[in-house]
Amino acid sequence: MGTYALSGTSGVMAEKNLTSSTQFLLTAFTDCPEQALPLFLLFLLIYLITLLGNAGMVILIRVDGRLHTPMYFLLSHLSFMDICYSSVTVPQMLAVLLERGAALSYTRCAAQFFLFTFFGSIDCYLLAIMAYDRYVAVCRPLLYVTVMTQKARLGFVAAAYGAGLFSASVRTVSAFTLSFCGTNEIDFIFCDLPPLLKLTCGDSYTQQVVIIVFAIFVIPACMAAILVSYLFIIVAIMRIPSAGGRAKTFSTCASHLTAVSLFFGTLIFMYLRDNSGHSLQEDRVVAVFYTTVIPMLNPLIYSLRNQEVKEALRKVLE
């Protein structure tokens, strides 16, 4: 894993100029060693639940014919992304807790940043596509079968993967062509943008503009697509004469709306705000939430509030 205890790291080591340094030092949670083991066991349990829940969701969708619909096709990819998304960061966080710190080479830090951005961007695009799927199902029900064909579904998912690859590539190149100087210690759980920007020095205006532009392209653009879709959905629901019909129609969107609120709420707090006046400790808490807790909650959200998934699970268990 390339980890070691950081308690004996010398001041000279911490103050190397990172333009010539070959590694970063992750030091999150090292200031409270007595909490390391409880946190390690807690996050390990959450990670195992995440793997089990999301893998179970993918398998359930594949084996049950009633779930072979566009919405569940997209959900299976979302669950797969959640597995990849958390697997990029949680094992590293566990290593930091177990070894009281972790050393990452410059290349490995860049690779982790790329993969995290790649899977996170795809998550955003998939949630936006799922909102469009709900829009067509509620507002254009007679056209749903002709619009959300298998070819269209595959095209949407391929576009999400391609856009995620492009976005992650540009942001990674922009982030890791910055000049780093001063300490090489990152008080964080993985190589993410906010702590890396705190290590920069010199003229980094161009790179930071590119990073911000692509952040706007991913998060607010996806949110705008989701908000517009749900605006039309709400208008369509309000036109349904019976209260029971409105409740039944809205229930088909409730799980997705809950997942969207949790995911984008934390991303907005983390990436679309003024970093001045905010500590890395706050960022660390938010990062733990959206890298460990949200991927664990998504299968629960889509199963506990979805009768079709509960019936499919009951059938498999029987």
PDB file of C-alpha atoms in Angstrom:
ATOM      1  CA  MET A   1       0.000   0.000   0.000  1.00  0.00           C
ATOM      2  CA  GLY A   2       3.005   2.293   0.302  1.00  0.00           C
ATOM      3  CA  THR A   3       2.041   3.518   3.769  1.00  0.00           C
ATOM      4  CA  TYR A   4       4.010   4.286   6.899  1.00  0.00           C
ATOM      5  CA  ALA A   5       3.646   6.111  10.199  1.00  0.00           C
ATOM      6  CA  LEU A   6       4.054   9.845   9.942  1.00  0.00           C
ATOM      7  CA  SER A   7       4.554  10.591  13.600  1.00  0.00           C
ATOM      8  CA  GLY A   8       8.294  10.737  13.089  1.00  0.00           C
ATOM      9  CA  THR A   9       8.282  12.761   9.879  1.00  0.00           C
ATOM     10  CA  SER A  10      10.935  15.421  10.080  1.00  0.00           C
ATOM     11  CA  GLY A  11      10.267  19.086   9.542  1.00  0.00           C
ATOM     12  CA  VAL A  12      12.734  19.154   6.659  1.00  0.00           C
ATOM     13  CA  MET A  13      10.773  16.404   4.915  1.00  0.00           C
ATOM     14  CA  ALA A  14       7.513  18.285   5.359  1.00  0.00           C
ATOM     15  CA  GLU A  15       8.955  21.488   3.960  1.00  0.00           C
ATOM     16  CA  LYS A  16      10.361  20.137   0.702  1.00  0.00           C
ATOM     17  CA  ASN A  17       9.509  22.023  -2.434  1.00  0.00           C
ATOM     18  CA  LEU A  18       7.000  19.824  -4.210  1.00  0.00           C
ATOM     19  CA  THR A  19       8.209  20.751  -7.647  1.00  0.00           C
ATOM     20  CA  SER A  20      11.078  18.348  -7.002  1.00  0.00           C
ATOM     21  CA  SER A  21       9.372  16.088  -4.463  1.00  0.00           C
ATOM     22  CA  THR A  22       8.194  12.652  -5.562  1.00  0.00           C
ATOM     23  CA  GLN A  23       5.450  12.147  -2.991  1.00  0.00           C
ATOM     24  CA  PHE A  24       2.633  13.653  -0.969  1.00  0.00           C
ATOM     25  CA  LEU A  25       1.961  12.791   2.670  1.00  0.00           C
ATOM     26  CA  LEU A  26      -1.653  12.193   3.671  1.00  0.00           C
ATOM     27  CA  THR A  27      -1.981  13.028   7.369  1.00  0.00           C
ATOM     28  CA  ALA A  28      -5.753  13.073   7.973  1.00  0.00           C
ATOM     29  CA  PHE A  29      -6.825  11.843  11.426  1.00  0.00           C
ATOM     30  CA  THR A  30      -3.209  11.552  12.634  1.00  0.00           C
ATOM     31  CA  ASP A  31      -3.856  14.269  15.231  1.00  0.00           C
ATOM     32  CA  CYS A  32      -6.191  11.901  17.155  1.00  0.00           C
ATOM     33  CA  PRO A  33      -4.483   8.480  17.214  1.00  0.00           C
ATOM     34  CA  GLU A  34      -6.824   7.141  19.914  1.00  0.00           C
ATOM     35  CA  GLN A  35      -9.710   7.415  17.432  1.00  0.00           C
ATOM     36  CA  ALA A  36      -7.884   5.685  14.603  1.00  0.00           C
ATOM     37  CA  LEU A  37      -8.999   2.115  15.346  1.00  0.00           C
ATOM     38  CA  PRO A  38     -12.707   2.923  15.967  1.00  0.00           C
ATOM     39  CA  LEU A  39     -12.794   5.031  12.802  1.00  0.00           C
ATOM     40  CA  PHE A  40     -11.002   2.312  10.847  1.00  0.00           C
ATOM     41  CA  LEU A  41     -13.577  -0.306  11.907  1.00  0.00           C
ATOM     42  CA  LEU A  42     -16.475   2.068  11.219  1.00  0.00           C
ATOM     43  CA  PHE A  43     -15.321   3.005   7.709  1.00  0.00           C
ATOM     44  CA  LEU A  44     -14.425  -0.602   6.927  1.00  0.00           C
ATOM     45  CA  LEU A  45     -17.966  -1.649   7.866  1.00  0.00           C
ATOM     46  CA  ILE A  46     -19.457   1.150   5.754  1.00  0.00           C
ATOM     47  CA  TYR A  47     -17.249   0.179   2.804  1.00  0.00           C
ATOM     48  CA  LEU A  48     -18.264  -3.490   3.018  1.00  0.00           C
ATOM     49  CA  ILE A  49     -21.954  -2.497   3.179  1.00  0.00           C
ATOM     50  CA  THR A  50     -21.384  -0.250   0.151  1.00  0.00           C
ATOM     51  CA  LEU A  51     -19.830  -3.077  -1.858  1.00  0.00           C
ATOM     52  CA  LEU A  52     -22.486  -5.577  -0.831  1.00  0.00           C
ATOM     53  CA  GLY A  53     -25.423  -3.223  -1.389  1.00  0.00           C
ATOM     54  CA  ASN A  54     -24.360  -1.860  -4.773  1.00  0.00           C
ATOM     55  CA  ALA A  55     -23.137  -5.201  -6.121  1.00  0.00           C
ATOM     56  CA  GLY A  56     -26.399  -6.756  -4.934  1.00  0.00           C
ATOM     57  CA  MET A  57     -28.357  -4.037  -6.747  1.00  0.00           C
ATOM     58  CA  VAL A  58     -26.469  -4.672 -10.005  1.00  0.00           C
ATOM     59  CA  ILE A  59     -26.994  -8.430  -9.758  1.00  0.00           C
ATOM     60  CA  LEU A  60     -30.660  -8.052  -8.833  1.00  0.00           C
ATOM     61  CA  ILE A  61     -31.321  -5.838 -11.854  1.00  0.00           C
ATOM     62  CA  ARG A  62     -29.553  -8.307 -14.136  1.00  0.00           C
ATOM     63  CA  VAL A  63     -31.354 -11.443 -12.952  1.00  0.00           C
ATOM     64  CA  ASP A  64     -34.918 -10.130 -12.526  1.00  0.00           C
ATOM     65  CA  GLY A  65     -36.777  -9.581 -15.787  1.00  0.00           C
ATOM     66  CA  ARG A  66     -39.181  -7.069 -14.241  1.00  0.00           C
ATOM     67  CA  LEU A  67     -36.259  -4.708 -13.655  1.00  0.00           C
ATOM     68  CA  HIS A  68     -35.112  -4.743 -17.289  1.00  0.00           C
ATOM     69  CA  THR A  69     -36.365  -1.194 -17.863  1.00  0.00           C
ATOM     70  CA  PRO A  70     -34.506   2.018 -18.768  1.00  0.00           C
ATOM     71  CA  MET A  71     -34.640   3.386 -15.213  1.00  0.00           C
ATOM     72  CA  TYR A  72     -33.110   0.259 -13.686  1.00  0.00           C
ATOM     73  CA  PHE A  73     -30.580  -0.021 -16.499  1.00  0.00           C
ATOM     74  CA  LEU A  74     -29.343   3.443 -15.526  1.00  0.00           C
ATOM     75  CA  LEU A  75     -29.534   2.537 -11.832  1.00  0.00           C
ATOM     76  CA  SER A  76     -27.297  -0.499 -12.393  1.00  0.00           C
ATOM     77  CA  HIS A  77     -24.636   1.769 -13.887  1.00  0.00           C
ATOM     78  CA  LEU A  78     -25.043   4.216 -11.013  1.00  0.00           C
ATOM     79  CA  SER A  79     -24.511   1.387  -8.519  1.00  0.00           C
ATOM     80  CA  PHE A  80     -21.420   0.245 -10.419  1.00  0.00           C
ATOM     81  CA  MET A  81     -20.060   3.796 -10.370  1.00  0.00           C
ATOM     82  CA  ASP A  82     -20.674   3.979  -6.611  1.00  0.00           C
ATOM     83  CA  ILE A  83     -18.548   0.847  -6.147  1.00  0.00           C
ATOM     84  CA  CYS A  84     -15.721   2.345  -8.213  1.00  0.00           C
ATOM     85  CA  TYR A  85     -16.163   5.809  -6.698  1.00  0.00           C
ATOM     86  CA  SER A  86     -15.785   4.637  -3.111  1.00  0.00           C
ATOM     87  CA  SER A  87     -13.071   2.089  -3.956  1.00  0.00           C
ATOM     88  CA  VAL A  88     -10.790   4.868  -5.195  1.00  0.00           C
ATOM     89  CA  THR A  89     -10.807   6.669  -1.840  1.00  0.00           C
ATOM     90  CA  VAL A  90     -11.965   4.455   1.047  1.00  0.00           C
ATOM     91  CA  PRO A  91      -9.088   1.888   0.958  1.00  0.00           C
ATOM     92  CA  GLN A  92      -6.676   4.831   0.989  1.00  0.00           C
ATOM     93  CA  MET A  93      -8.488   6.340   3.961  1.00  0.00           C
ATOM     94  CA  LEU A  94      -8.327   2.993   5.781  1.00  0.00           C
ATOM     95  CA  ALA A  95      -4.580   2.866   5.142  1.00  0.00           C
ATOM     96  CA  VAL A  96      -4.156   6.376   6.557  1.00  0.00           C
ATOM     97  CA  LEU A  97      -6.036   5.363   9.710  1.00  0.00           C
ATOM     98  CA  LEU A  98      -4.256   2.042  10.138  1.00  0.00           C
ATOM     99  CA  GLU A  99      -0.730   3.312   9.526  1.00  0.00           C
ATOM    100  CA  ARG A 100      -1.250   6.831  10.972  1.00  0.00           C
ATOM    101  CA  GLY A 101      -0.481   8.394   7.614  1.00  0.00           C
ATOM    102  CA  ALA A 102       0.226   7.423   4.034  1.00  0.00           C
ATOM    103  CA  ALA A 103       2.783   8.354   1.420  1.00  0.00           C
ATOM    104  CA  LEU A 104       1.578   8.719  -2.167  1.00  0.00           C
ATOM    105  CA  SER A 105       3.872   9.228  -5.108  1.00  0.00           C
ATOM    106  CA  TYR A 106       3.163  12.190  -7.355  1.00  0.00           C
ATOM    107  CA  THR A 107       1.978   9.828 -10.105  1.00  0.00           C
ATOM    108  CA  ARG A 108      -0.257   7.819  -7.788  1.00  0.00           C
ATOM    109  CA  CYS A 109      -1.808  10.990  -6.391  1.00  0.00           C
ATOM    110  CA  ALA A 110      -2.562  12.186  -9.929  1.00  0.00           C
ATOM    111  CA  ALA A 111      -4.030   8.785 -10.829  1.00  0.00           C
ATOM    112  CA  GLN A 112      -6.265   8.827  -7.750  1.00  0.00           C
ATOM    113  CA  PHE A 113      -7.432  12.354  -8.551  1.00  0.00           C
ATOM    114  CA  PHE A 114      -8.176  11.341 -12.151  1.00  0.00           C
ATOM    115  CA  LEU A 115     -10.168   8.224 -11.199  1.00  0.00           C
ATOM    116  CA  PHE A 116     -12.091  10.024  -8.473  1.00  0.00           C
ATOM    117  CA  THR A 117     -13.004  12.859 -10.861  1.00  0.00           C
ATOM    118  CA  PHE A 118     -13.840  10.359 -13.616  1.00  0.00           C
ATOM    119  CA  PHE A 119     -16.244   8.255 -11.552  1.00  0.00           C
ATOM    120  CA  GLY A 120     -17.704  11.290  -9.764  1.00  0.00           C
ATOM    121  CA  SER A 121     -18.404  13.061 -13.067  1.00  0.00           C
ATOM    122  CA  ILE A 122     -20.129   9.971 -14.458  1.00  0.00           C
ATOM    123  CA  ASP A 123     -22.270   9.853 -11.307  1.00  0.00           C
ATOM    124  CA  CYS A 124     -23.381  13.438 -12.010  1.00  0.00           C
ATOM    125  CA  TYR A 125     -24.219  12.693 -15.644  1.00  0.00           C
ATOM    126  CA  LEU A 126     -26.086   9.499 -14.784  1.00  0.00           C
ATOM    127  CA  LEU A 127     -28.244  11.304 -12.213  1.00  0.00           C
ATOM    128  CA  ALA A 128     -29.073  13.944 -14.850  1.00  0.00           C
ATOM    129  CA  ILE A 129     -29.968  11.244 -17.392  1.00  0.00           C
ATOM    130  CA  MET A 130     -32.161   9.506 -14.802  1.00  0.00           C
ATOM    131  CA  ALA A 131     -33.988  12.808 -14.256  1.00  0.00           C
ATOM    132  CA  TYR A 132     -34.653  12.988 -17.999  1.00  0.00           C
ATOM    133  CA  ASP A 133     -35.890   9.386 -17.883  1.00  0.00           C
ATOM    134  CA  ARG A 134     -38.379  10.338 -15.145  1.00  0.00           C
ATOM    135  CA  TYR A 135     -39.437  13.385 -17.177  1.00  0.00           C
ATOM    136  CA  VAL A 136     -40.271  11.253 -20.207  1.00  0.00           C
ATOM    137  CA  ALA A 137     -42.036   8.632 -18.059  1.00  0.00           C
ATOM    138  CA  VAL A 138     -44.261  11.224 -16.314  1.00  0.00           C
ATOM    139  CA  CYS A 139     -44.731  13.906 -18.969  1.00  0.00           C
ATOM    140  CA  ARG A 140     -44.584  11.823 -22.159  1.00  0.00           C
ATOM    141  CA  PRO A 141     -45.741   8.355 -21.059  1.00  0.00           C
ATOM    142  CA  LEU A 142     -47.037   7.350 -24.513  1.00  0.00           C
ATOM    143  CA  LEU A 143     -43.646   8.122 -26.063  1.00  0.00           C
ATOM    144  CA  TYR A 144     -41.570   6.515 -23.299  1.00  0.00           C
ATOM    145  CA  VAL A 145     -41.009   3.207 -25.092  1.00  0.00           C
ATOM    146  CA  THR A 146     -40.031   4.903 -28.350  1.00  0.00           C
ATOM    147  CA  VAL A 147     -37.771   7.513 -26.687  1.00  0.00           C
ATOM    148  CA  MET A 148     -35.940   5.358 -24.115  1.00  0.00           C
ATOM    149  CA  THR A 149     -35.031   2.531 -26.459  1.00  0.00           C
ATOM    150  CA  GLN A 150     -32.122   0.209 -25.818  1.00  0.00           C
ATOM    151  CA  LYS A 151     -30.064   2.107 -28.387  1.00  0.00           C
ATOM    152  CA  ALA A 152     -30.887   5.421 -26.669  1.00  0.00           C
ATOM    153  CA  ARG A 153     -29.992   4.020 -23.242  1.00  0.00           C
ATOM    154  CA  LEU A 154     -26.643   2.752 -24.466  1.00  0.00           C
ATOM    155  CA  GLY A 155     -26.006   6.095 -26.160  1.00  0.00           C
ATOM    156  CA  PHE A 156     -26.795   8.046 -22.979  1.00  0.00           C
ATOM    157  CA  VAL A 157     -24.504   5.874 -20.862  1.00  0.00           C
ATOM    158  CA  ALA A 158     -21.698   5.957 -23.440  1.00  0.00           C
ATOM    159  CA  ALA A 159     -21.983   9.759 -23.560  1.00  0.00           C
ATOM    160  CA  ALA A 160     -21.791   9.915 -19.755  1.00  0.00           C
ATOM    161  CA  TYR A 161     -18.637   7.786 -19.734  1.00  0.00           C
ATOM    162  CA  GLY A 162     -17.069   9.806 -22.555  1.00  0.00           C
ATOM    163  CA  ALA A 163     -17.880  13.164 -20.938  1.00  0.00           C
ATOM    164  CA  GLY A 164     -16.531  11.880 -17.616  1.00  0.00           C
ATOM    165  CA  LEU A 165     -13.290  10.789 -19.268  1.00  0.00           C
ATOM    166  CA  PHE A 166     -12.849  14.147 -20.999  1.00  0.00           C
ATOM    167  CA  SER A 167     -13.651  16.167 -17.888  1.00  0.00           C
ATOM    168  CA  ALA A 168     -11.362  14.100 -15.660  1.00  0.00           C
ATOM    169  CA  SER A 169      -8.494  14.305 -18.154  1.00  0.00           C
ATOM    170  CA  VAL A 170      -8.665  18.088 -18.480  1.00  0.00           C
ATOM    171  CA  ARG A 171      -9.045  18.701 -14.733  1.00  0.00           C
ATOM    172  CA  THR A 172      -6.190  16.303 -13.861  1.00  0.00           C
ATOM    173  CA  VAL A 173      -3.794  17.848 -16.362  1.00  0.00           C
ATOM    174  CA  SER A 174      -4.747  21.333 -15.166  1.00  0.00           C
ATOM    175  CA  ALA A 175      -4.380  20.437 -11.480  1.00  0.00           C
ATOM    176  CA  PHE A 176      -1.053  18.651 -11.790  1.00  0.00           C
ATOM    177  CA  THR A 177       0.635  21.271 -13.953  1.00  0.00           C
ATOM    178  CA  LEU A 178       0.298  23.672 -11.010  1.00  0.00           C
ATOM    179  CA  SER A 179       3.413  24.612  -9.055  1.00  0.00           C
ATOM    180  CA  PHE A 180       3.461  23.100  -5.559  1.00  0.00           C
ATOM    181  CA  CYS A 181       5.718  24.457  -2.850  1.00  0.00           C
ATOM    182  CA  GLY A 182       6.039  24.551   0.910  1.00  0.00           C
ATOM    183  CA  THR A 183       4.816  21.576   2.882  1.00  0.00           C
ATOM    184  CA  ASN A 184       4.013  18.312   1.120  1.00  0.00           C
ATOM    185  CA  GLU A 185       1.615  17.224   3.865  1.00  0.00           C
ATOM    186  CA  ILE A 186      -2.070  16.988   2.936  1.00  0.00           C
ATOM    187  CA  ASP A 187      -4.418  16.932   5.925  1.00  0.00           C
ATOM    188  CA  PHE A 188      -7.002  15.016   3.931  1.00  0.00           C
ATOM    189  CA  ILE A 189      -8.174  11.477   3.181  1.00  0.00           C
ATOM    190  CA  PHE A 190      -7.152  11.427  -0.492  1.00  0.00           C
ATOM    191  CA  CYS A 191      -5.736  13.626  -3.256  1.00  0.00           C
ATOM    192  CA  ASP A 192      -8.603  16.028  -3.885  1.00  0.00           C
ATOM    193  CA  LEU A 193      -8.685  19.500  -5.397  1.00  0.00           C
ATOM    194  CA  PRO A 194      -9.264  21.754  -2.327  1.00  0.00           C
ATOM    195  CA  PRO A 195      -6.256  20.482  -0.332  1.00  0.00           C
ATOM    196  CA  LEU A 196      -4.060  20.438  -3.445  1.00  0.00           C
ATOM    197  CA  LEU A 197      -4.896  24.066  -4.225  1.00  0.00           C
ATOM    198  CA  LYS A 198      -3.722  25.030  -0.735  1.00  0.00           C
ATOM    199  CA  LEU A 199      -0.244  23.764  -1.676  1.00  0.00           C
ATOM    200  CA  THR A 200       0.067  25.807  -4.868  1.00  0.00           C
ATOM    201  CA  CYS A 201       2.293  28.810  -5.387  1.00  0.00           C
ATOM    202  CA  GLY A 202       3.309  31.006  -8.285  1.00  0.00           C
ATOM    203  CA  ASP A 203       1.094  31.892 -11.242  1.00  0.00           C
ATOM    204  CA  SER A 204      -1.680  29.312 -11.466  1.00  0.00           C
ATOM    205  CA  TYR A 205      -4.433  31.561 -12.843  1.00  0.00           C
ATOM    206  CA  THR A 206      -4.872  29.746 -16.170  1.00  0.00           C
ATOM    207  CA  GLN A 207      -5.045  26.270 -14.640  1.00  0.00           C
ATOM    208  CA  GLN A 208      -7.485  27.370 -11.944  1.00  0.00           C
ATOM    209  CA  VAL A 209      -9.758  28.999 -14.546  1.00  0.00           C
ATOM    210  CA  VAL A 210      -9.829  25.741 -16.518  1.00  0.00           C
ATOM    211  CA  ILE A 211     -10.594  23.759 -13.347  1.00  0.00           C
ATOM    212  CA  ILE A 212     -13.432  26.134 -12.403  1.00  0.00           C
ATOM    213  CA  VAL A 213     -14.890  26.116 -15.932  1.00  0.00           C
ATOM    214  CA  PHE A 214     -15.049  22.331 -15.980  1.00  0.00           C
ATOM    215  CA  ALA A 215     -16.486  22.249 -12.466  1.00  0.00           C
ATOM    216  CA  ILE A 216     -19.248  24.545 -13.733  1.00  0.00           C
ATOM    217  CA  PHE A 217     -19.689  22.350 -16.796  1.00  0.00           C
ATOM    218  CA  VAL A 218     -20.236  19.225 -14.694  1.00  0.00           C
ATOM    219  CA  ILE A 219     -22.061  20.162 -11.471  1.00  0.00           C
ATOM    220  CA  PRO A 220     -24.267  23.176 -12.320  1.00  0.00           C
ATOM    221  CA  ALA A 221     -24.995  21.895 -15.847  1.00  0.00           C
ATOM    222  CA  CYS A 222     -26.215  18.562 -14.502  1.00  0.00           C
ATOM    223  CA  MET A 223     -28.171  20.320 -11.770  1.00  0.00           C
ATOM    224  CA  ALA A 224     -29.816  22.578 -14.339  1.00  0.00           C
ATOM    225  CA  ALA A 225     -30.898  19.549 -16.395  1.00  0.00           C
ATOM    226  CA  ILE A 226     -32.301  17.908 -13.258  1.00  0.00           C
ATOM    227  CA  LEU A 227     -34.132  21.052 -12.108  1.00  0.00           C
ATOM    228  CA  VAL A 228     -35.700  21.631 -15.527  1.00  0.00           C
ATOM    229  CA  SER A 229     -36.801  17.979 -15.708  1.00  0.00           C
ATOM    230  CA  TYR A 230     -38.397  18.128 -12.270  1.00  0.00           C
ATOM    231  CA  LEU A 231     -40.037  21.467 -13.013  1.00  0.00           C
ATOM    232  CA  PHE A 232     -41.927  19.829 -15.887  1.00  0.00           C
ATOM    233  CA  ILE A 233     -42.620  16.770 -13.710  1.00  0.00           C
ATOM    234  CA  ILE A 234     -44.124  18.908 -10.934  1.00  0.00           C
ATOM    235  CA  VAL A 235     -46.322  20.755 -13.432  1.00  0.00           C
ATOM    236  CA  ALA A 236     -47.515  17.415 -14.863  1.00  0.00           C
ATOM    237  CA  ILE A 237     -48.206  15.998 -11.389  1.00  0.00           C
ATOM    238  CA  MET A 238     -50.226  19.062 -10.368  1.00  0.00           C
ATOM    239  CA  ARG A 239     -52.493  18.480 -13.362  1.00  0.00           C
ATOM    240  CA  ILE A 240     -53.489  15.026 -12.123  1.00  0.00           C
ATOM    241  CA  PRO A 241     -56.985  15.415 -10.648  1.00  0.00           C
ATOM    242  CA  SER A 242     -56.839  12.837  -7.842  1.00  0.00           C
ATOM    243  CA  ALA A 243     -54.604  13.112  -4.778  1.00  0.00           C
ATOM    244  CA  GLY A 244     -53.892   9.390  -4.960  1.00  0.00           C
ATOM    245  CA  GLY A 245     -52.750   9.694  -8.557  1.00  0.00           C
ATOM    246  CA  ARG A 246     -50.450  12.586  -7.704  1.00  0.00           C
ATOM    247  CA  ALA A 247     -48.922  10.673  -4.787  1.00  0.00           C
ATOM    248  CA  LYS A 248     -48.420   7.531  -6.880  1.00  0.00           C
ATOM    249  CA  THR A 249     -46.768   9.457  -9.709  1.00  0.00           C
ATOM    250  CA  PHE A 250     -44.499  11.405  -7.370  1.00  0.00           C
ATOM    251  CA  SER A 251     -43.455   8.187  -5.614  1.00  0.00           C
ATOM    252  CA  THR A 252     -41.800   7.035  -8.852  1.00  0.00           C
ATOM    253  CA  CYS A 253     -39.435  10.021  -8.571  1.00  0.00           C
ATOM    254  CA  ALA A 254     -38.935  10.175  -4.795  1.00  0.00           C
ATOM    255  CA  SER A 255     -35.918   7.842  -4.621  1.00  0.00           C
ATOM    256  CA  HIS A 256     -34.075   9.630  -7.399  1.00  0.00           C
ATOM    257  CA  LEU A 257     -34.855  13.038  -5.925  1.00  0.00           C
ATOM    258  CA  THR A 258     -33.495  11.942  -2.536  1.00  0.00           C
ATOM    259  CA  ALA A 259     -30.268  10.634  -4.081  1.00  0.00           C
ATOM    260  CA  VAL A 260     -29.841  13.831  -6.119  1.00  0.00           C
ATOM    261  CA  SER A 261     -30.336  16.053  -3.071  1.00  0.00           C
ATOM    262  CA  LEU A 262     -27.723  14.189  -1.014  1.00  0.00           C
ATOM    263  CA  PHE A 263     -25.119  13.932  -3.768  1.00  0.00           C
ATOM    264  CA  PHE A 264     -25.298  17.415  -5.251  1.00  0.00           C
ATOM    265  CA  GLY A 265     -25.811  19.067  -1.871  1.00  0.00           C
ATOM    266  CA  THR A 266     -22.422  17.849  -0.658  1.00  0.00           C
ATOM    267  CA  LEU A 267     -20.711  18.594  -3.993  1.00  0.00           C
ATOM    268  CA  ILE A 268     -21.962  22.186  -3.943  1.00  0.00           C
ATOM    269  CA  PHE A 269     -20.676  22.651  -0.399  1.00  0.00           C
ATOM    270  CA  MET A 270     -17.322  21.144  -1.330  1.00  0.00           C
ATOM    271  CA  TYR A 271     -16.526  22.609  -4.739  1.00  0.00           C
ATOM    272  CA  LEU A 272     -18.796  25.576  -5.534  1.00  0.00           C
ATOM    273  CA  ARG A 273     -18.082  27.884  -2.624  1.00  0.00           C
ATOM    274  CA  ASP A 274     -15.434  30.327  -1.510  1.00  0.00           C
ATOM    275  CA  ASN A 275     -12.654  28.303   0.117  1.00  0.00           C
ATOM    276  CA  SER A 276     -11.427  31.251   2.180  1.00  0.00           C
ATOM    277  CA  GLY A 277     -12.604  30.985   5.751  1.00  0.00           C
ATOM    278  CA  HIS A 278     -13.210  27.241   5.518  1.00  0.00           C
ATOM    279  CA  SER A 279     -10.838  24.766   7.122  1.00  0.00           C
ATOM    280  CA  LEU A 280      -9.648  21.469   5.727  1.00  0.00           C
ATOM    281  CA  GLN A 281     -11.307  19.811   8.732  1.00  0.00           C
ATOM    282  CA  GLU A 282     -14.710  20.910   7.423  1.00  0.00           C
ATOM    283  CA  ASP A 283     -13.802  19.732   3.926  1.00  0.00           C
ATOM    284  CA  ARG A 284     -12.634  16.432   5.376  1.00  0.00           C
ATOM    285  CA  VAL A 285     -15.961  15.779   7.099  1.00  0.00           C
ATOM    286  CA  VAL A 286     -17.879  16.562   3.906  1.00  0.00           C
ATOM    287  CA  ALA A 287     -15.503  14.398   1.839  1.00  0.00           C
ATOM    288  CA  VAL A 288     -16.029  11.455   4.201  1.00  0.00           C
ATOM    289  CA  PHE A 289     -19.785  11.877   3.772  1.00  0.00           C
ATOM    290  CA  TYR A 290     -19.886  11.890  -0.024  1.00  0.00           C
ATOM    291  CA  THR A 291     -17.168   9.280  -0.561  1.00  0.00           C
ATOM    292  CA  THR A 292     -18.311   6.742   2.043  1.00  0.00           C
ATOM    293  CA  VAL A 293     -21.824   7.436   3.317  1.00  0.00           C
ATOM    294  CA  ILE A 294     -23.676   8.396   0.116  1.00  0.00           C
ATOM    295  CA  PRO A 295     -22.527   5.341  -1.909  1.00  0.00           C
ATOM    296  CA  MET A 296     -23.723   3.189   1.007  1.00  0.00           C
ATOM    297  CA  LEU A 297     -27.098   4.953   1.195  1.00  0.00           C
ATOM    298  CA  ASN A 298     -27.978   4.827  -2.520  1.00  0.00           C
ATOM    299  CA  PRO A 299     -28.940   1.104  -2.608  1.00  0.00           C
ATOM    300  CA  LEU A 300     -31.015   1.615   0.548  1.00  0.00           C
ATOM    301  CA  ILE A 301     -32.762   4.649  -0.945  1.00  0.00           C
ATOM    302  CA  TYR A 302     -33.651   2.840  -4.160  1.00  0.00           C
ATOM    303  CA  SER A 303     -34.704  -0.393  -2.445  1.00  0.00           C
ATOM    304  CA  LEU A 304     -36.561   0.739   0.675  1.00  0.00           C
ATOM    305  CA  ARG A 305     -38.668   3.259  -1.257  1.00  0.00           C
ATOM    306  CA  ASN A 306     -39.241   1.125  -4.353  1.00  0.00           C
ATOM    307  CA  GLN A 307     -41.853  -1.615  -4.392  1.00  0.00           C
ATOM    308  CA  GLU A 308     -40.496  -3.257  -7.568  1.00  0.00           C
ATOM    309  CA  VAL A 309     -37.013  -3.652  -6.084  1.00  0.00           C
ATOM    310  CA  LYS A 310     -38.427  -4.997  -2.813  1.00  0.00           C
ATOM    311  CA  GLU A 311     -40.531  -7.560  -4.676  1.00  0.00           C
ATOM    312  CA  ALA A 312     -37.578  -8.610  -6.837  1.00  0.00           C
ATOM    313  CA  LEU A 313     -35.397  -8.967  -3.720  1.00  0.00           C
ATOM    314  CA  ARG A 314     -38.082 -10.991  -1.978  1.00  0.00           C
ATOM    315  CA  LYS A 315     -38.350 -13.286  -4.998  1.00  0.00           C
ATOM    316  CA  VAL A 316     -34.589 -13.847  -5.095  1.00  0.00           C
ATOM    317  CA  LEU A 317     -34.427 -14.555  -1.356  1.00  0.00           C
ATOM    318  CA  GLU A 318     -37.283 -17.042  -1.594  1.00  0.00           C
TER     319      GLU A 318
END
